[in-house]
Amino acid sequence: MFDCPIPDGYDAHRVRPSLEGAFKELGYSGPVSITAFGDYKKTPKSHLHALSSTGIDVAHVIPEVIYSRMRNDIFKWQEDNPTPATMMIIFDEAKYVFGTSLALRAQQDNKYNLFWAYSFRPRPREMSVMVTSAEWLWDSLLAVSETKRHVLRKCSGSSERVVESTGIFYCKLCVPERTLCFYKHKLLDEFIKHLSSKKHLSKEKGITDRRQRNMNLGLFWLEAKHFPESKRLKKSA
C-alpha cells in the first residue's frame, strides 16, 4: 500500500472484486489469497475493515523492512502453493522484492505465472528481466469493477447471497514470546490497540534507529575511503 494506495474516495470494498474481475478476464477463476502490506497506524479504520471484510489479510510493516517481509512471505507462499500457480505483486519497486534471481527462478525453474501492477508509466526498466503474464496500472486495475459485489458463494436456487469473509490482521514487526510467528489478530480493534501499544512502538523505534545507525556507518565508511584523514584535516584548516 506504499506505492499503490487506495485512491481517495475509492470504496475499499471494491479492491478484491476489481482484482478478481481482472483475473477472470484472463480466464482464471480459482481461489485468490491477498495480503495488503502497509504502515497502517494512520490508515482510516473504515479502510482496514473494508479490506478485511472481503477476505484480504492486512499486514502492518514499516518502510525500513518492507522488502524483507514481503520477500519472506513470497517464499512461504511458494512452499504452500506449488506450481502450477500464479503470483502477483502490486508494487512499483518490484526489483527489491522479487530481485533478478528470484524472478528468473520463479519463472524458469518453478514455472510460476507472474502478474504485476504498478502506479506509473513507463514500465520500470530495472525489471525488464521479469516476464509477466499480465500487467496493469494500479488505478486502471481498480476501475475494472465499479459496481460488482463480492460474491463468496452461491446458495441453492437461482439467487446469490453476498456474505462476508474475514481476513487476518498481522503485525510483521512483533513476535510474541516463545513463538516463531508474527502477531496476528482476528479483530480490528485488537490490531489497532496493538499498533499503539508501547511494546510495538518500541519495536518500530528500534528498527528505525538501527537502520539510521547503519546508514551513518555507511556514510562514515565512504567518507573515510574517499576523503582520507589528512585531506579532511587539510580541508578543514
Coordinates of N, CA and C in Angstrom, one line a residue:
M1 N 0.8 -1.2 0.0 CA 0.0 0.0 0.0 C 0.9 1.3 0.0
F2 N 2.2 1.1 0.0 CA 3.1 2.3 0.0 C 3.0 2.9 -1.4
D3 N 3.3 2.2 -2.5 CA 3.4 2.7 -3.8 C 2.0 2.7 -4.5
C4 N 1.2 1.8 -4.1 CA -0.1 1.7 -4.7 C -1.2 1.7 -3.7
P5 N -1.5 2.9 -3.1 CA -2.5 3.0 -2.1 C -3.9 3.0 -2.7
I6 N -4.9 2.9 -1.8 CA -6.3 3.0 -2.2 C -6.6 4.5 -2.5
P7 N -7.0 4.9 -3.7 CA -7.2 6.3 -4.0 C -8.3 6.9 -3.1
D8 N -8.1 8.2 -2.9 CA -9.1 9.0 -2.1 C -10.5 8.8 -2.8
G9 N -11.5 8.6 -1.9 CA -12.8 8.4 -2.4 C -13.2 7.1 -3.0
Y10 N -12.2 6.2 -3.0 CA -12.5 4.8 -3.6 C -13.0 3.9 -2.5
D11 N -14.0 3.1 -2.7 CA -14.5 2.2 -1.8 C -13.6 1.0 -1.7
A12 N -13.0 0.8 -0.5 CA -12.0 -0.3 -0.3 C -12.7 -1.6 -0.4
H13 N -14.0 -1.7 -0.3 CA -14.7 -3.0 -0.5 C -14.5 -3.5 -1.9
R14 N -14.2 -2.6 -2.9 CA -14.1 -3.0 -4.3 C -12.7 -3.4 -4.7
V15 N -11.8 -3.4 -3.8 CA -10.4 -3.8 -4.2 C -10.4 -5.3 -4.6
R16 N -10.9 -6.1 -3.8 CA -10.9 -7.6 -4.1 C -11.7 -7.9 -5.4
P17 N -12.9 -7.5 -5.5 CA -13.7 -7.8 -6.8 C -13.0 -7.2 -8.0
S18 N -12.3 -6.1 -7.9 CA -11.6 -5.5 -9.0 C -10.5 -6.4 -9.5
L19 N -9.7 -6.9 -8.5 CA -8.6 -7.8 -8.8 C -9.2 -9.1 -9.4
E20 N -10.2 -9.7 -8.8 CA -10.8 -11.0 -9.3 C -11.4 -10.8 -10.7
G21 N -12.0 -9.6 -10.9 CA -12.6 -9.3 -12.2 C -11.5 -9.3 -13.3
A22 N -10.4 -8.7 -13.0 CA -9.3 -8.7 -13.9 C -8.7 -10.1 -14.2
F23 N -8.7 -10.9 -13.2 CA -8.2 -12.3 -13.3 C -9.1 -13.1 -14.2
K24 N -10.4 -12.9 -14.0 CA -11.4 -13.7 -14.8 C -11.4 -13.3 -16.2
E25 N -11.0 -12.1 -16.5 CA -10.9 -11.7 -17.9 C -9.7 -12.4 -18.6
L26 N -8.8 -12.9 -17.8 CA -7.7 -13.7 -18.3 C -8.0 -15.2 -18.3
G27 N -9.2 -15.5 -17.8 CA -9.6 -16.9 -17.8 C -9.3 -17.6 -16.5
Y28 N -8.9 -16.9 -15.5 CA -8.7 -17.5 -14.2 C -9.8 -17.3 -13.2
S29 N -10.3 -18.4 -12.6 CA -11.5 -18.2 -11.7 C -11.3 -19.1 -10.4
G30 N -10.0 -19.4 -10.1 CA -9.7 -20.2 -9.0 C -9.7 -19.4 -7.7
P31 N -9.2 -20.0 -6.6 CA -9.1 -19.3 -5.3 C -8.1 -18.2 -5.4
V32 N -8.3 -17.1 -4.7 CA -7.4 -16.0 -4.7 C -7.1 -15.6 -3.2
S33 N -5.8 -15.6 -2.8 CA -5.5 -15.1 -1.5 C -4.7 -13.7 -1.7
I34 N -5.1 -12.7 -0.8 CA -4.5 -11.4 -1.0 C -4.0 -10.9 0.4
T35 N -2.8 -10.4 0.4 CA -2.2 -9.7 1.6 C -1.8 -8.3 1.2
A36 N -2.3 -7.4 2.0 CA -2.0 -5.9 1.8 C -1.0 -5.5 2.8
F37 N 0.2 -5.2 2.3 CA 1.3 -4.7 3.2 C 1.2 -3.1 3.2
G38 N 1.5 -2.6 4.4 CA 1.5 -1.1 4.6 C 1.7 -0.7 6.0
D39 N 2.0 0.6 6.2 CA 2.1 1.2 7.5 C 0.7 1.6 7.9
Y40 N 0.0 0.9 8.8 CA -1.4 1.1 9.0 C -1.7 1.9 10.2
K41 N -0.8 2.5 10.8 CA -1.0 3.3 12.1 C -2.0 4.5 11.8
K42 N -1.9 5.1 10.6 CA -2.7 6.2 10.3 C -3.8 5.9 9.3
T43 N -4.0 4.7 8.9 CA -5.0 4.3 7.9 C -6.4 4.4 8.5
P44 N -7.3 4.9 7.8 CA -8.7 5.0 8.3 C -9.2 3.6 8.7
K45 N -9.9 3.5 9.8 CA -10.4 2.3 10.3 C -11.4 1.7 9.3
S46 N -12.1 2.5 8.6 CA -13.1 2.1 7.6 C -12.4 1.3 6.5
H47 N -11.2 1.8 6.1 CA -10.4 1.1 5.0 C -10.0 -0.3 5.5
L48 N -9.5 -0.4 6.7 CA -9.0 -1.7 7.3 C -10.2 -2.6 7.4
H49 N -11.3 -2.2 7.8 CA -12.5 -3.0 8.0 C -12.9 -3.5 6.6
A50 N -12.9 -2.6 5.6 CA -13.4 -3.0 4.3 C -12.5 -4.0 3.7
L51 N -11.2 -3.9 3.8 CA -10.3 -4.9 3.2 C -10.5 -6.2 3.9
S52 N -10.5 -6.2 5.2 CA -10.7 -7.5 6.0 C -12.0 -8.1 5.7
S53 N -13.1 -7.4 5.6 CA -14.4 -7.9 5.4 C -14.5 -8.7 4.1
T54 N -13.7 -8.4 3.1 CA -13.7 -9.1 1.8 C -12.6 -10.2 1.7
G55 N -12.0 -10.5 2.9 CA -11.1 -11.7 2.9 C -9.7 -11.3 2.6
I56 N -9.3 -10.0 2.6 CA -7.9 -9.6 2.4 C -7.2 -9.5 3.7
D57 N -6.1 -10.2 3.8 CA -5.2 -10.1 5.0 C -4.5 -8.8 5.0
V58 N -4.4 -8.2 6.2 CA -3.7 -6.9 6.4 C -2.5 -7.1 7.2
A59 N -1.3 -6.7 6.6 CA 0.0 -6.9 7.2 C 0.6 -5.5 7.5
H60 N 0.8 -5.2 8.7 CA 1.5 -3.9 9.1 C 3.0 -4.1 9.0
V61 N 3.6 -3.1 8.3 CA 5.1 -3.1 8.2 C 5.5 -1.7 8.0
I62 N 6.8 -1.4 8.2 CA 7.3 0.0 8.0 C 8.3 -0.1 6.9
P63 N 8.5 1.1 6.2 CA 9.4 1.1 5.0 C 10.8 0.5 5.2
E64 N 11.3 0.6 6.4 CA 12.7 0.1 6.7 C 12.8 -1.4 6.4
V65 N 11.7 -2.2 6.6 CA 11.8 -3.7 6.4 C 10.8 -4.2 5.4
I66 N 10.1 -3.4 4.6 CA 9.1 -3.8 3.8 C 9.6 -4.9 2.8
Y67 N 10.7 -4.7 2.2 CA 11.2 -5.6 1.2 C 11.5 -7.0 1.8
S68 N 12.1 -7.1 2.9 CA 12.5 -8.4 3.5 C 11.2 -9.1 3.9
R69 N 10.2 -8.4 4.5 CA 9.0 -9.0 5.0 C 8.2 -9.6 3.8
M70 N 8.1 -8.8 2.7 CA 7.4 -9.3 1.5 C 8.1 -10.5 0.9
R71 N 9.4 -10.4 0.8 CA 10.2 -11.5 0.2 C 10.0 -12.8 1.0
N72 N 10.0 -12.7 2.4 CA 9.8 -13.9 3.2 C 8.4 -14.5 3.0
D73 N 7.4 -13.6 2.8 CA 6.0 -14.1 2.6 C 5.9 -14.8 1.2
I74 N 6.7 -14.3 0.2 CA 6.6 -14.9 -1.1 C 7.2 -16.3 -1.0
F75 N 8.4 -16.4 -0.3 CA 9.0 -17.8 -0.2 C 8.0 -18.7 0.5
K76 N 7.3 -18.2 1.6 CA 6.4 -19.1 2.3 C 5.2 -19.4 1.4
W77 N 4.7 -18.5 0.6 CA 3.6 -18.8 -0.3 C 4.0 -19.8 -1.3
Q78 N 5.2 -19.8 -1.8 CA 5.7 -20.8 -2.8 C 5.7 -22.2 -2.2
E79 N 6.1 -22.2 -0.9 CA 6.1 -23.5 -0.2 C 4.7 -24.1 -0.1
D80 N 3.7 -23.3 0.1 CA 2.4 -23.7 0.3 C 1.6 -23.9 -1.0
N81 N 2.1 -23.3 -2.1 CA 1.4 -23.3 -3.4 C 2.4 -23.7 -4.5
P82 N 2.6 -25.0 -4.7 CA 3.4 -25.5 -5.7 C 2.8 -25.2 -7.1
T83 N 3.6 -25.2 -8.1 CA 3.1 -25.0 -9.5 C 2.2 -26.1 -9.9
P84 N 1.3 -25.9 -10.8 CA 1.0 -24.6 -11.5 C 0.3 -23.6 -10.6
A85 N 0.8 -22.4 -10.5 CA 0.1 -21.3 -9.7 C 0.6 -20.0 -10.3
T86 N -0.2 -19.0 -9.8 CA 0.1 -17.6 -10.3 C 0.3 -16.7 -9.1
M87 N 1.4 -15.9 -9.1 CA 1.6 -14.9 -8.0 C 1.5 -13.5 -8.7
M88 N 1.1 -12.6 -7.8 CA 1.0 -11.2 -8.3 C 1.6 -10.3 -7.3
I89 N 2.3 -9.3 -7.8 CA 2.9 -8.2 -6.9 C 2.3 -6.9 -7.3
I90 N 1.8 -6.1 -6.3 CA 1.3 -4.8 -6.6 C 2.2 -3.8 -5.9
F91 N 3.2 -3.3 -6.7 CA 4.3 -2.6 -6.0 C 5.2 -2.0 -7.1
D92 N 5.6 -0.7 -7.0 CA 6.5 -0.2 -8.0 C 7.9 -0.7 -7.9
E93 N 8.4 -0.9 -6.7 CA 9.8 -1.4 -6.5 C 9.9 -2.9 -6.5
A94 N 9.4 -3.5 -7.5 CA 9.4 -5.0 -7.6 C 10.8 -5.5 -7.6
K95 N 11.7 -4.7 -8.1 CA 13.1 -5.2 -8.2 C 13.7 -5.5 -6.8
Y96 N 13.2 -4.8 -5.8 CA 13.7 -5.0 -4.4 C 13.0 -6.2 -3.7
V97 N 11.8 -6.5 -4.2 CA 11.1 -7.6 -3.6 C 11.4 -8.9 -4.3
F98 N 11.2 -8.9 -5.6 CA 11.5 -10.1 -6.4 C 13.0 -10.3 -6.6
G99 N 13.6 -9.2 -7.1 CA 15.0 -9.3 -7.5 C 15.2 -10.1 -8.7
T100 N 16.3 -9.9 -9.4 CA 16.5 -10.6 -10.7 C 16.6 -12.1 -10.5
S101 N 17.3 -12.6 -9.5 CA 17.4 -14.0 -9.3 C 16.1 -14.7 -8.9
L102 N 15.3 -14.0 -8.1 CA 14.0 -14.6 -7.7 C 13.0 -14.6 -8.9
A103 N 13.0 -13.6 -9.7 CA 12.1 -13.5 -10.8 C 12.5 -14.6 -11.8
L104 N 13.8 -14.8 -12.1 CA 14.2 -15.8 -13.0 C 13.9 -17.2 -12.5
R105 N 14.2 -17.4 -11.2 CA 13.9 -18.7 -10.6 C 12.4 -19.1 -10.6
A106 N 11.6 -18.1 -10.3 CA 10.2 -18.3 -10.2 C 9.6 -18.7 -11.5
Q107 N 10.2 -18.1 -12.6 CA 9.6 -18.3 -13.9 C 10.3 -19.5 -14.6
Q108 N 11.6 -19.6 -14.6 CA 12.3 -20.6 -15.3 C 12.3 -22.0 -14.6
D109 N 12.5 -22.0 -13.3 CA 12.6 -23.2 -12.5 C 11.3 -23.7 -12.0
N110 N 10.5 -22.8 -11.4 CA 9.3 -23.2 -10.8 C 8.1 -23.0 -11.7
K111 N 8.2 -22.3 -12.8 CA 7.2 -22.2 -13.8 C 5.9 -21.4 -13.2
Y112 N 6.2 -20.5 -12.3 CA 5.0 -19.6 -11.9 C 4.7 -18.6 -12.9
N113 N 3.4 -18.3 -13.0 CA 2.9 -17.2 -13.8 C 3.1 -15.9 -12.9
L114 N 3.5 -14.8 -13.5 CA 3.6 -13.6 -12.7 C 2.7 -12.5 -13.2
F115 N 1.9 -11.9 -12.3 CA 1.1 -10.7 -12.6 C 1.8 -9.6 -11.9
W116 N 1.6 -8.4 -12.5 CA 2.3 -7.2 -11.9 C 1.4 -6.0 -12.1
A117 N 1.2 -5.2 -11.0 CA 0.6 -3.9 -11.1 C 1.4 -2.8 -10.5
Y118 N 1.5 -1.7 -11.2 CA 2.4 -0.6 -10.6 C 1.7 0.7 -10.9
S119 N 2.2 1.8 -10.4 CA 1.4 3.1 -10.4 C 1.8 4.1 -11.4
F120 N 2.8 3.8 -12.3 CA 3.2 4.8 -13.2 C 3.6 4.2 -14.5
R121 N 3.6 5.0 -15.6 CA 4.2 4.6 -16.9 C 5.6 5.4 -17.0
P122 N 6.5 4.8 -17.8 CA 6.5 3.5 -18.4 C 6.9 2.4 -17.4
R123 N 6.9 1.2 -17.9 CA 7.3 0.1 -17.1 C 8.7 0.3 -16.5
P124 N 8.9 0.1 -15.2 CA 10.2 0.3 -14.7 C 11.3 -0.5 -15.4
R125 N 12.3 0.1 -15.9 CA 13.3 -0.5 -16.7 C 14.1 -1.6 -15.9
E126 N 14.2 -1.4 -14.6 CA 15.0 -2.3 -13.8 C 14.5 -3.7 -13.8
M127 N 13.2 -3.9 -14.1 CA 12.5 -5.2 -14.1 C 12.3 -5.7 -15.5
S128 N 13.1 -5.3 -16.4 CA 13.0 -5.8 -17.8 C 13.2 -7.3 -17.9
V129 N 13.9 -7.9 -16.9 CA 14.2 -9.3 -16.9 C 12.9 -10.1 -16.5
M130 N 12.0 -9.5 -15.9 CA 10.8 -10.2 -15.4 C 9.7 -10.3 -16.5
V131 N 9.5 -11.5 -17.0 CA 8.5 -11.7 -18.0 C 7.2 -12.0 -17.3
T132 N 6.2 -11.2 -17.5 CA 4.9 -11.4 -16.8 C 3.8 -11.9 -17.8
S133 N 2.8 -12.5 -17.2 CA 1.7 -12.9 -18.0 C 0.7 -11.8 -18.2
A134 N 0.7 -10.8 -17.3 CA -0.2 -9.7 -17.4 C 0.3 -8.5 -16.5
E135 N 0.1 -7.3 -17.0 CA 0.5 -6.1 -16.2 C -0.7 -5.1 -16.3
W136 N -0.8 -4.3 -15.2 CA -1.8 -3.2 -15.2 C -1.2 -2.0 -14.5
L137 N -1.7 -0.9 -14.8 CA -1.6 0.3 -14.0 C -2.6 0.2 -12.8
W138 N -2.1 0.5 -11.6 CA -2.9 0.3 -10.4 C -4.3 0.9 -10.5
D139 N -4.3 2.2 -10.9 CA -5.6 2.9 -10.9 C -6.6 2.3 -11.9
S140 N -6.0 1.9 -13.1 CA -6.9 1.3 -14.1 C -7.4 -0.1 -13.7
L141 N -6.6 -0.8 -12.9 CA -7.0 -2.1 -12.4 C -8.1 -2.0 -11.4
L142 N -8.1 -0.9 -10.6 CA -9.2 -0.7 -9.6 C -10.5 -0.3 -10.3
A143 N -10.3 0.2 -11.5 CA -11.5 0.7 -12.2 C -12.2 -0.5 -12.9
V144 N -11.7 -1.7 -12.9 CA -12.3 -2.9 -13.5 C -13.7 -3.1 -13.0
S145 N -13.9 -2.9 -11.7 CA -15.2 -3.2 -11.1 C -15.7 -2.0 -10.4
E146 N -16.7 -1.3 -11.0 CA -17.3 -0.2 -10.3 C -18.5 -0.5 -9.5
T147 N -19.2 -1.6 -9.9 CA -20.5 -1.9 -9.2 C -20.6 -3.3 -8.7
K148 N -19.7 -4.2 -9.1 CA -19.8 -5.6 -8.8 C -19.6 -5.8 -7.3
R149 N -20.3 -6.7 -6.7 CA -20.2 -7.0 -5.3 C -19.4 -8.3 -5.2
H150 N -18.9 -8.5 -4.0 CA -18.0 -9.7 -3.7 C -18.9 -10.9 -3.4
V151 N -19.1 -11.8 -4.3 CA -19.9 -12.9 -4.1 C -19.0 -14.1 -3.7
L152 N -19.1 -14.5 -2.5 CA -18.2 -15.6 -2.0 C -18.7 -17.0 -2.2
R153 N -20.0 -17.1 -2.2 CA -20.6 -18.5 -2.6 C -22.0 -18.3 -3.0
K154 N -22.5 -19.3 -3.8 CA -23.8 -19.3 -4.3 C -24.7 -20.2 -3.4
C155 N -25.8 -19.7 -3.0 CA -26.8 -20.6 -2.3 C -27.6 -21.4 -3.2
S156 N -28.4 -22.3 -2.7 CA -29.2 -23.1 -3.5 C -30.3 -22.2 -4.2
G157 N -30.7 -22.6 -5.3 CA -31.7 -21.8 -6.1 C -31.0 -20.8 -7.0
S158 N -31.7 -19.9 -7.6 CA -31.2 -19.0 -8.6 C -30.6 -17.7 -8.0
S159 N -30.9 -17.4 -6.7 CA -30.4 -16.2 -6.1 C -29.0 -16.4 -5.6
E160 N -28.3 -15.3 -5.5 CA -26.9 -15.3 -5.0 C -26.9 -14.5 -3.6
R161 N -26.2 -15.0 -2.7 CA -26.1 -14.4 -1.4 C -24.7 -13.9 -1.2
V162 N -24.6 -12.6 -0.8 CA -23.3 -12.0 -0.6 C -23.0 -12.1 0.9
V163 N -21.9 -12.7 1.2 CA -21.5 -12.9 2.6 C -20.1 -12.3 2.8
E164 N -19.8 -12.1 4.1 CA -18.5 -11.5 4.4 C -17.5 -12.6 4.8
S165 N -16.3 -12.5 4.3 CA -15.2 -13.3 4.8 C -14.3 -12.4 5.6
T166 N -13.5 -13.0 6.5 CA -12.7 -12.1 7.3 C -11.3 -12.4 7.1
G167 N -10.5 -11.4 6.8 CA -9.1 -11.5 6.7 C -8.4 -11.4 8.1
I168 N -7.1 -11.7 8.1 CA -6.4 -11.7 9.4 C -5.5 -10.4 9.4
F169 N -5.4 -9.8 10.6 CA -4.5 -8.6 10.7 C -3.2 -9.1 11.3
Y170 N -2.1 -8.8 10.6 CA -0.8 -9.2 11.0 C 0.1 -8.0 11.4
C171 N 0.9 -8.1 12.4 CA 2.0 -7.2 12.6 C 3.3 -7.9 12.2
K172 N 3.9 -7.5 11.1 CA 5.1 -8.1 10.6 C 6.4 -7.6 11.3
L173 N 6.2 -7.0 12.5 CA 7.4 -6.5 13.2 C 7.5 -7.2 14.5
C174 N 6.4 -7.6 15.2 CA 6.5 -8.1 16.5 C 6.2 -9.6 16.6
V175 N 7.0 -10.3 17.4 CA 6.9 -11.7 17.5 C 6.6 -12.0 19.0
P176 N 5.4 -12.7 19.3 CA 5.1 -13.0 20.7 C 6.2 -13.9 21.3
E177 N 6.3 -13.9 22.6 CA 7.3 -14.7 23.3 C 7.0 -16.2 23.1
R178 N 8.1 -17.0 23.0 CA 8.0 -18.4 22.9 C 7.3 -18.8 21.6
T179 N 7.3 -18.0 20.6 CA 6.8 -18.4 19.3 C 7.7 -17.9 18.2
L180 N 7.5 -18.4 17.0 CA 8.3 -18.0 15.8 C 7.5 -17.3 14.8
C181 N 6.2 -17.0 15.1 CA 5.3 -16.4 14.2 C 5.0 -14.9 14.6
F182 N 4.7 -14.1 13.6 CA 4.4 -12.7 13.9 C 3.0 -12.6 14.6
Y183 N 2.8 -11.5 15.2 CA 1.5 -11.3 15.9 C 0.4 -11.3 14.8
K184 N -0.7 -11.9 15.1 CA -1.9 -11.9 14.2 C -3.1 -11.7 15.1
H185 N -4.1 -11.0 14.5 CA -5.3 -10.6 15.2 C -6.5 -10.9 14.3
K186 N -7.6 -11.4 14.8 CA -8.8 -11.6 14.1 C -9.7 -10.3 14.2
L187 N -9.5 -9.6 15.3 CA -10.4 -8.4 15.5 C -9.6 -7.1 15.2
L188 N -10.3 -6.2 14.5 CA -9.7 -5.0 14.1 C -9.3 -4.1 15.3
D189 N -10.2 -4.1 16.3 CA -9.9 -3.3 17.5 C -8.6 -3.8 18.2
E190 N -8.4 -5.1 18.2 CA -7.2 -5.6 18.9 C -6.0 -5.2 18.1
F191 N -6.1 -5.3 16.8 CA -5.0 -4.9 15.9 C -4.6 -3.4 16.1
I192 N -5.6 -2.5 16.1 CA -5.3 -1.1 16.3 C -4.7 -0.9 17.7
K193 N -5.2 -1.6 18.7 CA -4.7 -1.4 20.0 C -3.2 -1.9 20.1
H194 N -2.9 -2.9 19.4 CA -1.5 -3.4 19.3 C -0.6 -2.4 18.7
L195 N -1.0 -1.8 17.6 CA -0.2 -0.8 16.9 C 0.1 0.4 17.7
S196 N -0.7 0.7 18.7 CA -0.5 1.9 19.5 C 0.1 1.5 20.9
S197 N 0.4 0.2 21.1 CA 1.0 -0.2 22.4 C 2.5 0.2 22.5
K198 N 2.9 0.3 23.7 CA 4.3 0.7 24.0 C 5.3 -0.3 23.4
K199 N 4.9 -1.6 23.5 CA 5.8 -2.6 23.0 C 6.0 -2.5 21.5
H200 N 4.9 -2.3 20.8 CA 5.0 -2.1 19.4 C 5.8 -0.9 19.0
L201 N 5.4 0.2 19.6 CA 6.1 1.5 19.2 C 7.6 1.4 19.5
S202 N 8.0 0.7 20.6 CA 9.4 0.5 20.9 C 10.1 -0.4 19.9
K203 N 9.3 -1.4 19.4 CA 9.9 -2.2 18.3 C 10.2 -1.4 17.1
E204 N 9.2 -0.6 16.7 CA 9.4 0.3 15.5 C 10.6 1.2 15.7
K205 N 10.7 1.8 16.8 CA 11.8 2.8 17.1 C 13.1 2.0 17.0
G206 N 13.2 0.8 17.5 CA 14.4 0.1 17.5 C 14.8 -0.2 16.0
I207 N 13.9 -0.5 15.2 CA 14.2 -0.8 13.8 C 14.7 0.4 13.1
T208 N 13.9 1.5 13.3 CA 14.3 2.8 12.6 C 15.7 3.3 13.1
D209 N 15.9 3.2 14.4 CA 17.2 3.6 15.0 C 18.3 2.8 14.4
R210 N 18.1 1.5 14.4 CA 19.2 0.6 13.8 C 19.5 0.9 12.4
R211 N 18.4 1.2 11.6 CA 18.7 1.5 10.2 C 19.4 2.8 10.1
Q212 N 19.1 3.8 10.9 CA 19.8 5.1 10.9 C 21.3 4.9 11.2
R213 N 21.5 4.1 12.2 CA 22.9 3.8 12.6 C 23.7 3.2 11.5
N214 N 23.1 2.2 10.8 CA 23.7 1.6 9.7 C 24.0 2.5 8.5
M215 N 23.1 3.4 8.3 CA 23.3 4.5 7.3 C 24.4 5.4 7.6
N216 N 24.5 5.8 8.9 CA 25.6 6.6 9.4 C 26.9 6.0 9.2
L217 N 27.0 4.7 9.6 CA 28.2 3.9 9.4 C 28.6 3.8 8.0
G218 N 27.6 3.7 7.1 CA 27.9 3.6 5.6 C 28.5 4.9 5.1
L219 N 27.9 6.0 5.6 CA 28.4 7.3 5.2 C 29.8 7.6 5.7
F220 N 30.0 7.1 6.9 CA 31.4 7.3 7.5 C 32.4 6.5 6.7
W221 N 32.0 5.3 6.3 CA 33.0 4.5 5.6 C 33.3 5.1 4.2
L222 N 32.3 5.7 3.6 CA 32.5 6.3 2.3 C 33.4 7.5 2.5
E223 N 33.2 8.3 3.5 CA 34.0 9.5 3.8 C 35.4 9.1 4.0
A224 N 35.6 8.1 4.9 CA 37.0 7.6 5.2 C 37.7 7.1 4.0
K225 N 36.9 6.4 3.1 CA 37.6 5.9 1.9 C 38.0 6.9 0.9
H226 N 37.1 7.9 0.6 CA 37.3 8.8 -0.4 C 37.9 10.1 0.1
F227 N 37.9 10.4 1.4 CA 38.5 11.6 1.9 C 39.3 11.1 3.1
P228 N 40.6 10.7 2.9 CA 41.4 10.3 4.0 C 41.6 11.4 5.0
E229 N 42.0 11.0 6.2 CA 42.1 11.9 7.3 C 43.0 13.1 7.0
S230 N 44.1 12.9 6.3 CA 45.0 14.0 6.0 C 44.3 15.0 5.1
K231 N 43.5 14.6 4.1 CA 42.9 15.5 3.3 C 41.8 16.3 4.0
R232 N 41.0 15.5 4.9 CA 40.0 16.2 5.6 C 40.5 17.2 6.6
L233 N 41.6 16.9 7.2 CA 42.2 17.9 8.1 C 42.7 19.1 7.4
K234 N 43.3 18.8 6.2 CA 43.9 19.9 5.4 C 42.7 20.8 4.9
K235 N 41.6 20.1 4.5 CA 40.5 20.9 4.1 C 39.9 21.7 5.2
S236 N 39.8 21.2 6.4 CA 39.2 21.9 7.5 C 40.1 23.1 7.9
A237 N 41.4 22.9 7.7 CA 42.3 24.0 8.1 C 42.2 25.2 7.1

